[in-house]
Structure formats: C-alpha cells, structure tokens
C-alpha positions as CSV (number, residue, x, y, z in Angstrom):
1,L,-45.5,-67.9,-23.5
2,V,-42.2,-67.0,-25.4
3,W,-43.9,-66.4,-28.6
4,R,-46.7,-64.1,-26.7
5,L,-43.6,-62.0,-25.3
6,T,-42.0,-61.6,-28.4
7,L,-45.5,-60.5,-30.0
8,L,-45.5,-58.0,-27.4
9,L,-42.1,-56.6,-27.7
10,L,-42.5,-56.4,-31.7
11,L,-46.0,-54.3,-31.6
12,F,-44.4,-52.3,-29.1
13,R,-41.2,-51.1,-31.4
14,R,-43.9,-50.7,-34.1
15,R,-46.1,-48.3,-32.0
16,T,-43.1,-46.5,-30.8
17,R,-40.8,-46.2,-33.9
18,W,-42.4,-42.9,-34.9
19,F,-42.2,-40.9,-31.4
20,P,-38.4,-40.7,-31.0
21,L,-37.2,-41.1,-27.8
22,P,-35.4,-37.8,-26.1
23,E,-32.0,-37.5,-26.5
24,Y,-30.4,-38.2,-23.6
25,L,-32.7,-41.5,-23.0
26,S,-31.0,-43.1,-26.1
27,M,-27.6,-42.2,-25.3
28,S,-25.4,-45.0,-24.8
29,P,-24.3,-45.7,-21.4
30,V,-21.1,-45.2,-22.0
31,L,-21.7,-41.5,-23.7
32,H,-24.3,-40.7,-20.7
33,N,-21.8,-41.6,-18.2
34,T,-19.1,-39.7,-19.6
35,C,-21.6,-36.5,-20.0
36,S,-22.2,-37.0,-16.5
37,R,-18.4,-37.2,-15.2
38,R,-18.1,-34.2,-17.3
39,K,-20.9,-32.3,-15.4
40,S,-19.3,-33.5,-12.0
41,T,-15.8,-31.8,-12.3
42,A,-16.7,-29.0,-9.8
43,P,-14.0,-28.7,-6.6
44,E,-15.7,-30.5,-3.9
45,K,-15.6,-27.0,-1.9
46,L,-18.1,-25.4,-4.4
47,A,-20.4,-28.0,-3.7
48,A,-20.0,-28.0,-0.4
49,S,-20.2,-24.2,-0.2
50,V,-23.7,-24.4,-2.5
51,A,-24.8,-27.3,-0.1
52,A,-24.3,-24.5,2.8
53,C,-26.1,-21.5,1.1
54,D,-29.3,-20.9,2.5
55,T,-32.0,-19.8,0.2
56,N,-31.1,-16.4,-0.4
57,G,-27.6,-17.3,-1.6
58,K,-26.0,-15.7,1.0
59,E,-23.2,-17.9,2.9
60,P,-23.9,-18.5,6.8
61,G,-22.0,-16.8,9.2
62,T,-20.7,-19.9,10.6
63,A,-18.8,-21.3,7.2
64,L,-16.5,-18.2,7.6
65,G,-15.5,-18.7,11.2
66,R,-14.6,-22.3,10.4
67,L,-11.7,-21.2,7.7
68,Y,-9.5,-19.8,10.5
69,S,-8.3,-20.4,13.8
70,P,-9.3,-18.5,17.1
71,E,-5.7,-16.3,16.8
72,Q,-6.0,-15.6,13.2
73,Q,-10.0,-14.3,14.0
74,A,-8.7,-12.1,16.6
75,S,-5.9,-10.6,14.3
76,I,-8.6,-10.0,11.6
77,L,-10.8,-8.7,13.9
78,H,-8.7,-6.2,15.5
79,V,-7.4,-4.7,12.4
80,L,-11.2,-4.2,10.9
81,N,-12.1,-2.6,14.4
82,T,-9.2,-0.4,14.8
83,A,-8.2,0.8,11.0
84,S,-9.4,3.7,9.4
85,D,-10.6,3.6,6.1
86,K,-7.7,4.8,4.6
87,E,-5.6,1.9,6.1
88,L,-8.2,-0.7,5.3
89,E,-7.5,0.8,1.2
90,A,-4.1,-1.0,1.5
91,F,-5.8,-4.5,1.9
92,R,-7.3,-6.5,-1.1
93,L,-10.8,-5.6,-2.6
94,L,-11.2,-2.9,0.4
95,R,-10.5,0.0,-2.1
96,G,-13.1,2.9,-2.1
97,R,-16.7,2.5,-1.0
98,K,-15.7,-1.1,0.7
99,S,-13.6,0.5,2.9
100,V,-15.8,3.7,4.0
101,N,-18.7,1.2,4.7
102,I,-16.5,-1.2,6.9
103,V,-15.8,2.1,9.2
104,E,-19.5,3.5,8.8
105,H,-20.8,-0.1,9.9
106,R,-18.8,-0.1,12.8
107,K,-19.7,3.4,13.7
108,K,-23.3,2.5,13.4
109,F,-23.2,-1.2,15.2
110,G,-20.3,-0.9,17.4
111,P,-17.4,-3.0,16.8
112,F,-17.4,-6.6,14.9
113,Q,-17.7,-9.4,17.3
114,S,-17.3,-12.1,15.0
115,L,-16.1,-12.7,11.1
116,E,-19.8,-13.4,10.2
117,S,-20.5,-9.9,10.9
118,L,-18.6,-8.9,7.8
119,I,-20.9,-10.1,5.7
120,G,-23.3,-7.8,6.5
121,V,-21.5,-4.6,5.3
122,P,-22.8,-3.3,2.2
123,L,-20.8,-4.5,-0.8
124,I,-19.2,-7.2,1.2
125,Q,-20.5,-11.0,0.3
126,Y,-18.9,-14.3,1.5
127,K,-16.4,-14.7,-1.1
128,T,-15.1,-10.9,-0.9
129,A,-15.4,-11.2,2.9
130,V,-13.1,-14.1,2.4
131,E,-10.5,-12.7,0.3
132,V,-10.6,-9.4,2.6
133,C,-9.5,-11.9,5.9
134,N,-6.7,-13.5,3.9
135,S,-5.3,-10.1,2.9
136,I,-5.6,-9.1,6.2
137,L,-3.7,-12.3,7.7
138,C,-1.0,-12.0,4.3
139,P,-0.4,-8.3,3.3
140,E,0.3,-8.6,-0.4
141,N,1.5,-4.7,-0.5
142,R,5.0,-5.6,0.9
143,R,5.6,-8.7,-1.1
144,R,4.3,-7.5,-4.0
145,K,7.0,-4.5,-3.3
146,K,9.8,-6.7,-2.9
147,S,8.7,-9.0,-6.0
148,Q,8.7,-5.9,-7.9
149,E,11.8,-4.5,-6.7
150,K,13.6,-8.2,-7.5
151,W,11.9,-8.1,-11.0
152,V,13.0,-4.8,-11.9
153,L,16.8,-6.2,-10.8
154,R,16.3,-9.4,-12.7
155,K,15.0,-7.6,-15.6
156,F,17.6,-4.7,-16.3
157,I,20.3,-5.9,-14.7
158,K,22.3,-8.8,-15.8
159,P,23.5,-11.3,-15.0
160,G,21.9,-11.7,-11.3
161,V,24.5,-11.3,-8.2
162,E,24.1,-12.3,-4.9
163,K,22.6,-10.0,-2.6
164,E,25.6,-10.4,-0.2
165,R,27.6,-9.1,-2.7
166,L,25.8,-6.3,-3.6
167,K,26.1,-5.3,0.3
168,A,30.1,-5.2,0.1
169,V,30.1,-2.9,-3.2
170,N,31.8,-0.1,-2.5
171,S,32.2,1.4,-5.7
172,I,31.2,0.7,-9.2
173,V,32.9,1.6,-12.5
174,S,29.8,2.8,-14.9
175,I,30.8,2.2,-18.8
176,V,29.2,3.7,-22.1
177,F,30.7,3.0,-25.4
178,G,29.6,4.5,-28.9
179,T,30.4,4.4,-32.4
180,R,33.9,6.9,-31.5
181,R,34.3,6.9,-27.6
182,I,34.1,5.2,-24.5
183,A,33.4,7.0,-21.3
184,W,33.4,5.8,-17.8
185,A,32.2,7.5,-14.2
186,H,33.7,5.9,-11.0
187,L,31.3,6.5,-8.4
188,D,31.4,4.9,-4.7
189,R,27.9,4.3,-2.7
190,K,27.1,7.8,-1.5
191,P,27.5,8.6,-4.6
192,T,30.9,10.3,-4.9
193,V,32.0,10.9,-8.4
194,L,35.6,9.6,-8.1
195,D,36.5,9.7,-11.9
196,W,35.0,10.5,-14.8
197,Q,36.0,11.1,-18.3
198,Q,36.1,9.4,-22.0
199,A,38.6,8.0,-24.7
200,E,38.4,8.8,-27.9
201,C,38.5,5.7,-30.4
202,W,38.3,7.3,-33.8
203,K,39.9,4.2,-35.3
204,L,36.8,1.8,-34.9
205,T,34.6,3.5,-37.5
206,N,37.0,4.7,-40.2
207,K,36.7,0.6,-41.9
208,T,35.6,-3.0,-41.1
209,Y,38.5,-4.0,-39.0
210,P,39.3,-7.5,-37.4
211,S,38.8,-8.4,-34.0
212,S,43.0,-7.7,-33.2
213,F,42.4,-4.0,-33.9
214,Y,39.3,-4.2,-31.3
215,L,41.7,-5.7,-28.6
216,E,44.4,-3.6,-29.2
217,E,42.4,-0.3,-28.9
218,I,40.0,-0.8,-25.9
219,S,43.0,-2.8,-24.0
220,S,44.6,0.4,-23.8
221,V,41.4,2.2,-23.0
222,V,40.8,-0.6,-20.1
223,S,44.3,0.4,-18.7
224,K,43.0,3.8,-18.0
225,I,39.6,2.4,-16.3
226,P,40.3,2.5,-12.4
227,K,39.4,-0.5,-10.3
228,A,35.8,-1.4,-8.7
229,D,34.0,-3.9,-7.0
230,L,31.9,-3.7,-10.1
231,Y,31.9,-3.0,-13.9
232,I,28.7,-2.1,-15.2
233,L,28.5,-1.6,-19.2
234,E,25.0,-0.1,-20.9
235,K,23.3,-2.6,-23.2
236,S,22.3,-1.3,-26.3
237,G,18.7,-1.3,-27.5
238,L,19.1,-1.9,-31.1
239,S,17.3,-4.6,-32.6
240,I,19.4,-7.2,-34.7
241,Q,15.9,-6.9,-37.6
242,N,16.7,-3.6,-38.4
243,T,19.2,-4.6,-41.1
244,S,20.6,-1.1,-41.8
245,L,21.7,-0.8,-38.4
246,F,23.9,-4.2,-38.5
247,P,27.5,-2.9,-38.7
248,I,26.8,-0.1,-35.6
249,L,25.2,-3.3,-33.7
250,L,28.0,-5.7,-34.4
251,H,30.5,-3.0,-33.4
252,F,28.6,-2.5,-29.9
253,L,28.7,-6.5,-29.7
254,I,32.5,-6.6,-30.0
255,T,33.2,-3.9,-27.9
256,E,31.2,-5.0,-25.2
257,A,32.5,-8.7,-25.5
258,M,36.2,-7.2,-25.6
259,L,35.3,-4.8,-22.4
260,Y,33.7,-7.8,-20.5
261,A,36.9,-10.4,-21.1
262,L,39.1,-7.9,-20.4
263,L,37.5,-6.5,-17.2
264,N,36.3,-10.0,-15.7
265,K,39.9,-11.5,-15.1
266,T,39.0,-13.7,-12.4
267,F,36.0,-14.9,-13.2
268,A,37.9,-18.2,-14.2
269,K,38.9,-18.4,-10.7
270,D,36.3,-17.8,-8.4
271,G,33.0,-18.1,-11.1
272,Q,32.3,-14.4,-9.8
273,H,30.8,-12.0,-12.5
274,R,32.3,-8.4,-11.8
275,V,31.0,-7.1,-15.1
276,L,27.2,-6.5,-15.3
277,S,25.2,-4.9,-18.0
278,I,21.7,-2.6,-17.8
279,N,19.2,-2.2,-20.4
280,R,19.8,1.6,-21.6
281,N,16.2,2.2,-22.0
282,A,15.9,1.5,-18.2
283,V,18.1,4.5,-17.4
284,G,16.4,6.4,-19.7
285,K,13.1,5.5,-17.5
286,H,14.4,5.8,-14.4
287,F,15.2,9.5,-15.2
288,D,12.2,10.3,-17.4
289,L,14.1,10.7,-20.5
290,M,12.1,8.5,-23.1
291,I,9.9,9.8,-25.7
292,G,8.2,6.9,-26.7
293,D,11.0,4.4,-27.6
294,T,13.8,7.1,-28.1
295,R,15.9,8.2,-25.3
296,T,16.7,11.8,-25.1
297,S,19.9,13.6,-23.9
298,G,20.7,13.4,-20.2
299,R,23.0,16.5,-20.8
300,E,20.8,19.0,-18.5
301,L,20.2,16.9,-15.9
302,V,24.0,16.1,-15.4
303,K,24.1,19.7,-15.3
304,Q,21.4,20.1,-12.7
305,F,23.5,17.4,-10.7
306,L,26.5,19.4,-10.9
307,S,24.7,22.7,-9.5
308,E,22.9,20.8,-6.8
309,S,26.2,19.1,-5.9
310,V,27.6,22.7,-5.0
311,L,24.1,24.7,-3.9
312,K,22.3,21.9,-1.7
313,E,23.9,19.9,1.2
314,Q,22.6,16.4,0.4
315,P,22.8,16.6,-3.6
316,R,21.7,13.7,-5.4
317,V,25.3,13.2,-6.4
318,F,28.2,14.4,-4.7
319,F,31.1,16.2,-7.2
320,P,34.5,17.1,-5.7
321,R,34.6,21.2,-5.4
322,E,37.8,21.2,-7.1
323,L,36.1,19.0,-10.0
324,A,32.7,20.1,-10.2
325,V,33.5,24.1,-11.8
326,Q,36.1,21.8,-14.1
327,Y,33.4,19.1,-15.2
328,R,30.6,22.1,-15.6
329,Q,32.9,23.9,-18.1
330,K,33.8,20.8,-20.1
331,I,30.0,20.3,-20.7
332,V,29.1,23.7,-21.5
333,K,32.3,24.5,-23.6
334,S,32.4,21.3,-25.6
335,S,32.1,21.9,-29.0
336,H,30.4,18.2,-30.0
337,R,28.6,16.4,-28.2
338,I,29.8,13.8,-25.8
339,E,26.5,12.0,-24.8
340,E,28.6,8.8,-23.8
341,L,30.2,11.2,-20.8
342,Y,26.7,12.0,-19.7
343,D,25.1,8.7,-20.0
344,S,28.1,6.8,-18.2
345,L,27.4,9.0,-15.2
346,L,23.3,8.6,-15.2
347,Q,23.6,5.0,-15.8
348,A,26.0,4.7,-12.6
349,V,23.7,6.8,-10.5
350,A,20.3,4.8,-12.1
351,F,22.3,1.5,-10.9
352,Y,22.9,2.7,-7.1
353,E,19.7,3.9,-6.9
354,L,17.7,1.0,-8.5
355,V,19.8,-1.4,-5.9
356,F,20.2,0.6,-2.7
357,G,17.1,2.7,-2.8
358,S,17.8,6.6,-1.9
359,G,20.1,5.3,0.9
360,S,23.2,2.9,1.2
361,E,20.9,-0.1,2.0
362,L,20.3,-2.6,0.1
363,K,16.8,-2.5,-1.8
364,C,16.2,-5.9,-2.7
C-alpha cells in the first residue's frame, strides 16, 4: 500500500510539473495570510455600511436615523424645514445647488418628516446627508471664525497674552524704530491719540558701536516714552539669508533687545510680558499697504485718519483737536520722510482692531 501511494504521488507530480498552479495557490501560507490581513484592514463601519446598502448602492433610510438621538433629529429637521436657501449655505456641503434643491424639495413634497427623506433630495446621497446633519448639529462657521481670530493673534502678535490681561488693557504704546530714529504712538482703547512723536538717533548709523552706546542712546529715548499697559514693538521682516542686509538686521535686533529689556522691567517679578511684537507685514496687510512682499508708505492713510478725526463723528482714530492741525502740518511740511512716525500710529490702530475688532469688546 505504501509503495503504491508513493508511485501515485510521483506520477501526479510528473503530470503537473508543466502546468504551473495559479499564483494565489502557490503562495506560502504565511504570505497568503498576510495578504488576506492587508485586504481586511478596512474600517468595520465601512463594511457595515456596505452590508447595509441595497442593490442600487444607496443607504437604506433607517441607517441614517440610527446615527442620531430623537432630540438631535428634531433639531436637524427644524433647520431643514425652516431655513432659507441662503441660511442653508452656511452649513457644510450645502453651498450652491444643494441648498436650493432642499428648499424646492420642501415646497414640492412638504416638510421633511425624517432624516431619511433628505437622501431623496437631488445631489444628496448618504455620505453627504451625514455630513450635512453633523454640520447642522455643530456649526463650523462660528468655531472657524473664532479659531481664525486666535490664529491671527498667535501668528502675528507674540508672545501670547492671557485674555483677562487683554481685557484690562487701557492704553498701549506702539514703537517703531529704523536706522536713524525711534517713533512711538500712545493710544487708549477708544482709540484716542494721547502722544505721538519720534526721537532722532543719528549716532547709531555712523559706524559700528558696542552695546554700551546702544544702551545709552536707547535709554534716553525710553525715558521720554509714556507709561502704558502694553508696549508693542514692530518685528522686522528682513531675512537673515540676505547677507548684504546683515548690518541693518543686527542693528534692528540689538535695538529690539534693548527696548524689550528697558520696557519690560517687571517681568522678573511677576513673569508677565509687557512688551509684545507684531509682524510688520501683518500691519501692512491689515491696511492693504502691501504690493507683493513690499510694504508701501502709510503717509496718505495717516492723513486720511487726521481728516476723518475732524470731519466725522465716529472716526477710525480720534485726535485731540488742538493737536490734529499740528500733526497734519508736521506731516505736510516734513522735509524728509518720517515713515517710522506713520508706522507707529498704524501699528497701534492695527493692534486694537486685530484684538478688539471695531469695538471695545475682546475679539478672541
């Protein structure tokens, strides 16, 4: 019996040696199992949904209703049955024709009685209906707006400041420095210009100076700057990769460090930042002063603010009447460009509008 079985096996092998088996049959058990596991890595929810689909590939109505509680279904149906097409466009995936189709479906067939009837609306299938229902329950437009505002503050205003501290801010001093002068604008939350001037620092560009000269020169300027709750420094957009601008960049960094140290005197005691920085290009974009990556002069915009302060009841910036004419004459008659002076005012206004919006309530 044994030799017969052996002979049969040999004959079988000889007959089949020129007829290769299919590839999937010739796999080793380990490899075959591995491939099977890879194919079965789809989520269980997808398998369940596929199993629940009908022959036309559409999800049966009952599957949509099982995803939400009766209270949630009632809230979704209330929106679907009462919102206009414009109001429906605020929700995800309902912009354009879908919102119009919902309103037309409602007019033609009456109010939606269940979530399942939403799938009968043209252009809306099961997956779309689920995302629409989720969007109605958790509107993303408000959350996106708030997160966008926080993102603006985190991106352009550093370091971060607690919301309670921002609420307590009554006035700020915006400081902008160049290669020859340091300018500042002191504004309250109205915003009203309380002080606006500049100081010449001619020594800083004659030659390379040690830090002691910077300290002496900038200390004299800081003694003239009024006290405020926060000090806002302009953050230059110069790139360190441009080697030709390295001396200017070094000058800016030293000046910024000196101003930060001299104005942030209480940080060692309470750990609270009183000196913040704001990106220069962010202010330019806020006032549409950017042409590509280059920021243009804010002179005309400042002149417009001065004119509105006299002509309008609710101007964008308030100037004391006794000083508005003086400031305007200084701008018109200035023999040399005083961009730092313009920029210090624009930076202060941009900070208030980015943080508080058009009113005095905290925006973030």
